[in-house]
PDB file of C-alpha atoms in Angstrom:
ATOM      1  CA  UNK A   1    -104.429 104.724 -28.649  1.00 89.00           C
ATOM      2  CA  UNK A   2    -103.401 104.063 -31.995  1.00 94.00           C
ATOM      3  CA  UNK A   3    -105.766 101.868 -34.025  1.00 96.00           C
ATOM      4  CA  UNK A   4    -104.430 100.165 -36.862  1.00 97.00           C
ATOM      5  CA  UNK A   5    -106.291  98.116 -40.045  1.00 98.00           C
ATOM      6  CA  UNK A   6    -104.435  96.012 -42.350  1.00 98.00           C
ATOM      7  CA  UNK A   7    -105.782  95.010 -45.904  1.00 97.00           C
ATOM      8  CA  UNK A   8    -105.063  93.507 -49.134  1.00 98.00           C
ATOM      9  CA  UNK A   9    -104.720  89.956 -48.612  1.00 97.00           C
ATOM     10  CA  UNK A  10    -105.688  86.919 -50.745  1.00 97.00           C
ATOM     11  CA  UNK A  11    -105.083  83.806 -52.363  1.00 98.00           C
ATOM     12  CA  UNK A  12    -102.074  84.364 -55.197  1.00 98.00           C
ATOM     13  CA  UNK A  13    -100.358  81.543 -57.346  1.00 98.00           C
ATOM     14  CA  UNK A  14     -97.072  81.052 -56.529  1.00 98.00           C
ATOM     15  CA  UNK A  15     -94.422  83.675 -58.411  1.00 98.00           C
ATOM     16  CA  UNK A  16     -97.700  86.471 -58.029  1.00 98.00           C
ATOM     17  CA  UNK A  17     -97.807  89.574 -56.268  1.00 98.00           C
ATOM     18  CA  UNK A  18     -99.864  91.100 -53.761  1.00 98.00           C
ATOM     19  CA  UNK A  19     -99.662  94.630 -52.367  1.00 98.00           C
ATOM     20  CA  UNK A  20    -100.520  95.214 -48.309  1.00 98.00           C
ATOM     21  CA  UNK A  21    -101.832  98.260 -46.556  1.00 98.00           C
ATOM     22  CA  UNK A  22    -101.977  98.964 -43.169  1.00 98.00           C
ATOM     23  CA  UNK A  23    -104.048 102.234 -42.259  1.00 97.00           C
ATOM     24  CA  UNK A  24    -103.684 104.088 -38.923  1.00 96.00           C
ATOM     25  CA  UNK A  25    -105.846 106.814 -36.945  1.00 95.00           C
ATOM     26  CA  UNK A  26    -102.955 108.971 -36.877  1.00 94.00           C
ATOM     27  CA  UNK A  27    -100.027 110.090 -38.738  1.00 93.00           C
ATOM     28  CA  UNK A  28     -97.963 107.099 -39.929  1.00 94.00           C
ATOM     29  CA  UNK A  29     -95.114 109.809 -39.712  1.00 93.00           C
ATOM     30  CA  UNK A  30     -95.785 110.515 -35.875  1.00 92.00           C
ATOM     31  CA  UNK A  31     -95.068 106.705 -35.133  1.00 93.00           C
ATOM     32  CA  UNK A  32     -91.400 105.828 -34.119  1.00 93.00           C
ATOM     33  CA  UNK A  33     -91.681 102.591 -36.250  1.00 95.00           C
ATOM     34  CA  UNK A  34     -93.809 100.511 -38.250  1.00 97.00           C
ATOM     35  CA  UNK A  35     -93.939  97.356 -39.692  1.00 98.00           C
ATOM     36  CA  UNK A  36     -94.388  94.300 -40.969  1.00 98.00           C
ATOM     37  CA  UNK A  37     -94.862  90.914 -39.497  1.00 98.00           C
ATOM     38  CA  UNK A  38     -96.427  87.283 -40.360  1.00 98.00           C
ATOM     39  CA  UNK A  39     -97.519  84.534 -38.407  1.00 98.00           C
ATOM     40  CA  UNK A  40     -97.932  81.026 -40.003  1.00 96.00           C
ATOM     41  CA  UNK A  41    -100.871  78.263 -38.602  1.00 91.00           C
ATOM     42  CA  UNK A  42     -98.560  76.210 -36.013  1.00 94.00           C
ATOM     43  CA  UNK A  43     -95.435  78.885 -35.921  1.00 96.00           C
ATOM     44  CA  UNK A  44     -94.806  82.215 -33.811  1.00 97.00           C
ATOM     45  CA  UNK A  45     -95.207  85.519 -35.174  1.00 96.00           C
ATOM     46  CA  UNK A  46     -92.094  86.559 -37.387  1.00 97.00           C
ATOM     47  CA  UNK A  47     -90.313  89.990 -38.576  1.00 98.00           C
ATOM     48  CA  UNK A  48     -90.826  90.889 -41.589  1.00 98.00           C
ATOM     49  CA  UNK A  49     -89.781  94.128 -42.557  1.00 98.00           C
ATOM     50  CA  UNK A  50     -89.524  97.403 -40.319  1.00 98.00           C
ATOM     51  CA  UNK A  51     -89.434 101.034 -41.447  1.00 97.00           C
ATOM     52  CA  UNK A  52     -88.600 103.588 -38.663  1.00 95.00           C
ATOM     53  CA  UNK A  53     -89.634 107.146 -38.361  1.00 92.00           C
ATOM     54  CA  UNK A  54     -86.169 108.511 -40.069  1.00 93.00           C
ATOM     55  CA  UNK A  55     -86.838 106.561 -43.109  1.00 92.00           C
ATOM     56  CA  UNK A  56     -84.659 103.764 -41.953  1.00 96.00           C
ATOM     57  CA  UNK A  57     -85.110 100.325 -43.272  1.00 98.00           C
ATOM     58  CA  UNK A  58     -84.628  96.395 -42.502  1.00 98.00           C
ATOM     59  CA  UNK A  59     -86.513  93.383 -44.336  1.00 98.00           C
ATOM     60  CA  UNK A  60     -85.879  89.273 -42.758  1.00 98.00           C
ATOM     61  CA  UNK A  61     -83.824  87.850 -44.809  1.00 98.00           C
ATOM     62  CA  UNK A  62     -86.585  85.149 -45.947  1.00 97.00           C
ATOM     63  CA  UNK A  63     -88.117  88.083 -47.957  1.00 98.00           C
ATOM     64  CA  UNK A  64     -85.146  90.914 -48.630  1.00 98.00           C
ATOM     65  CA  UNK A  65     -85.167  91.142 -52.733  1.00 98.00           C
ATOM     66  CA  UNK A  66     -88.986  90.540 -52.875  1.00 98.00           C
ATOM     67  CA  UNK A  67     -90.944  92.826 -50.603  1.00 98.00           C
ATOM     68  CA  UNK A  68     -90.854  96.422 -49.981  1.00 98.00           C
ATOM     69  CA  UNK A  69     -91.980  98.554 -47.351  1.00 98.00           C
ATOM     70  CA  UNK A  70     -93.036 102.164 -47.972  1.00 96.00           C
ATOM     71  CA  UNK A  71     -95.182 104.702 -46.713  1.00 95.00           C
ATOM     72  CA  UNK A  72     -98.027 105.814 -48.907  1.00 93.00           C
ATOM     73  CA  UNK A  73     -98.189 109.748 -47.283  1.00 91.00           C
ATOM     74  CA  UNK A  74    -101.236 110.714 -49.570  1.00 93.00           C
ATOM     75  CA  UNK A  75    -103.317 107.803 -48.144  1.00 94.00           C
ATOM     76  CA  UNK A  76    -101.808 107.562 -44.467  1.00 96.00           C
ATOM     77  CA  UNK A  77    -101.035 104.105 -44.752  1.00 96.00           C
ATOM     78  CA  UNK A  78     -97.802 101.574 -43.874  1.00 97.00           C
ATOM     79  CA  UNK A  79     -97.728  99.260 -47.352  1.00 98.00           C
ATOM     80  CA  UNK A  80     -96.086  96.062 -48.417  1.00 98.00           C
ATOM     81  CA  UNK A  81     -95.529  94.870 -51.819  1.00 98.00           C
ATOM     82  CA  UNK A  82     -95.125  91.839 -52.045  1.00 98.00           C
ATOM     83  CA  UNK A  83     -93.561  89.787 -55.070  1.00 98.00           C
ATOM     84  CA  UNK A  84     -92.171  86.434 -56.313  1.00 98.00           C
ATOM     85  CA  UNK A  85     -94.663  85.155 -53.419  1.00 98.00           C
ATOM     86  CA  UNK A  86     -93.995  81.301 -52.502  1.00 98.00           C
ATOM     87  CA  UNK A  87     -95.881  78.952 -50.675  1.00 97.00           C
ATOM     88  CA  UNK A  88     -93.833  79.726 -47.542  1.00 96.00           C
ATOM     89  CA  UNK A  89     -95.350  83.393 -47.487  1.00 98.00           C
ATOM     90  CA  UNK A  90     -98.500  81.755 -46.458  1.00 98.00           C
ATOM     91  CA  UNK A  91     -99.520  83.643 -43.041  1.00 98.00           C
ATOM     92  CA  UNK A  92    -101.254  86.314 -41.079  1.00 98.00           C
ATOM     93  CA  UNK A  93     -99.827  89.089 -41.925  1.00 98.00           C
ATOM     94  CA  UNK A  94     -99.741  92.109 -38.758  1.00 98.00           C
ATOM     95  CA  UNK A  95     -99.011  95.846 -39.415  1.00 98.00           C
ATOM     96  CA  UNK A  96     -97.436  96.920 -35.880  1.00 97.00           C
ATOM     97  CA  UNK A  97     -96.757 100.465 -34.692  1.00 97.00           C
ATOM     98  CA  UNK A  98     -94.300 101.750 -31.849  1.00 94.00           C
ATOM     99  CA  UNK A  99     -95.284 105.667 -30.520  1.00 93.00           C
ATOM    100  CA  UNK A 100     -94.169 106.547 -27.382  1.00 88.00           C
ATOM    101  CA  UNK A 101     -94.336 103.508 -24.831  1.00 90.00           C
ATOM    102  CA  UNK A 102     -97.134 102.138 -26.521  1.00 91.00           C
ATOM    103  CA  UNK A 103     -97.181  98.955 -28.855  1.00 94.00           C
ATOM    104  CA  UNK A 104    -100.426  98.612 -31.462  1.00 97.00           C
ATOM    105  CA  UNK A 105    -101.420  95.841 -33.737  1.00 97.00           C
ATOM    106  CA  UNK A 106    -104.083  95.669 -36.082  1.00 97.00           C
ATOM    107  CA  UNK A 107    -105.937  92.310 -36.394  1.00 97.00           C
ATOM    108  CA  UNK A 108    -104.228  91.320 -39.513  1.00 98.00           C
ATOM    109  CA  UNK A 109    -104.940  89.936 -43.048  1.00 98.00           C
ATOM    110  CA  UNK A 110    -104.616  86.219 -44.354  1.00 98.00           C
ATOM    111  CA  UNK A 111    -102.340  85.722 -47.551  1.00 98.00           C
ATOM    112  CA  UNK A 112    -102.141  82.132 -48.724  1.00 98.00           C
ATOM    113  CA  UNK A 113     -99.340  81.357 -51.804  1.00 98.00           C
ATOM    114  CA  UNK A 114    -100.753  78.306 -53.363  1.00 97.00           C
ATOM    115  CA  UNK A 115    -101.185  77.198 -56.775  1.00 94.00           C
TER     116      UNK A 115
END
């Protein structure tokens, strides 16, 4: 079992910045994949940016130039910063891990863009 924590959300006025962490109970590195993803009030949970365990990366278009995944080694944790936020960022935001045949989410954090 992998148990995962995300935090770092808030309210932000539109063109701010916010910076994400997700912290696991083991070793980001021992994960095959990690990432990102957002789910809206109404909408289904969306991609948002993946890193895998080779240092490979992919963001969704609706946020490639703005965010930027990394993994913070000295603090064990997935992160996401997050700038030039608009209104349309507003969502859940879910730090998800793949090791082995397991999938793990953690419970997520609430970012709202508004002015």
């Amino acid at each position: 079992q992998v148990q995962l924590a995300e935090s770092g959300g808030g309210l932000v006025a539109p063109g701010g910045s916010l910076r994400l962490s997700c912290s696991a109970s083991q070793s980001i590195f021992s994960m095959s994949s990690m990432g990102w993803y957002r789910q809206a009030p109404g909408k289904a949970r969306e991609w948002v940016a993946t890193i895998t365990s080779e240092g490979s990366i992919n963001y969704a278009d609706s946020v490639k130039g703005r965010f930027t995944i990394f993994r913070e080694s000295t603090k064990n944790t997935l992160d996401l910063q997050m700038n030039s936020l608009k209104p349309e960022d507003t969502a859940v935001y879910f730090c998800g891990a793949g090791k082995g045949i397991g999938l793990y989410w953690g419970r997520g954090t609430q970012v709202t863009v508004s002015s």
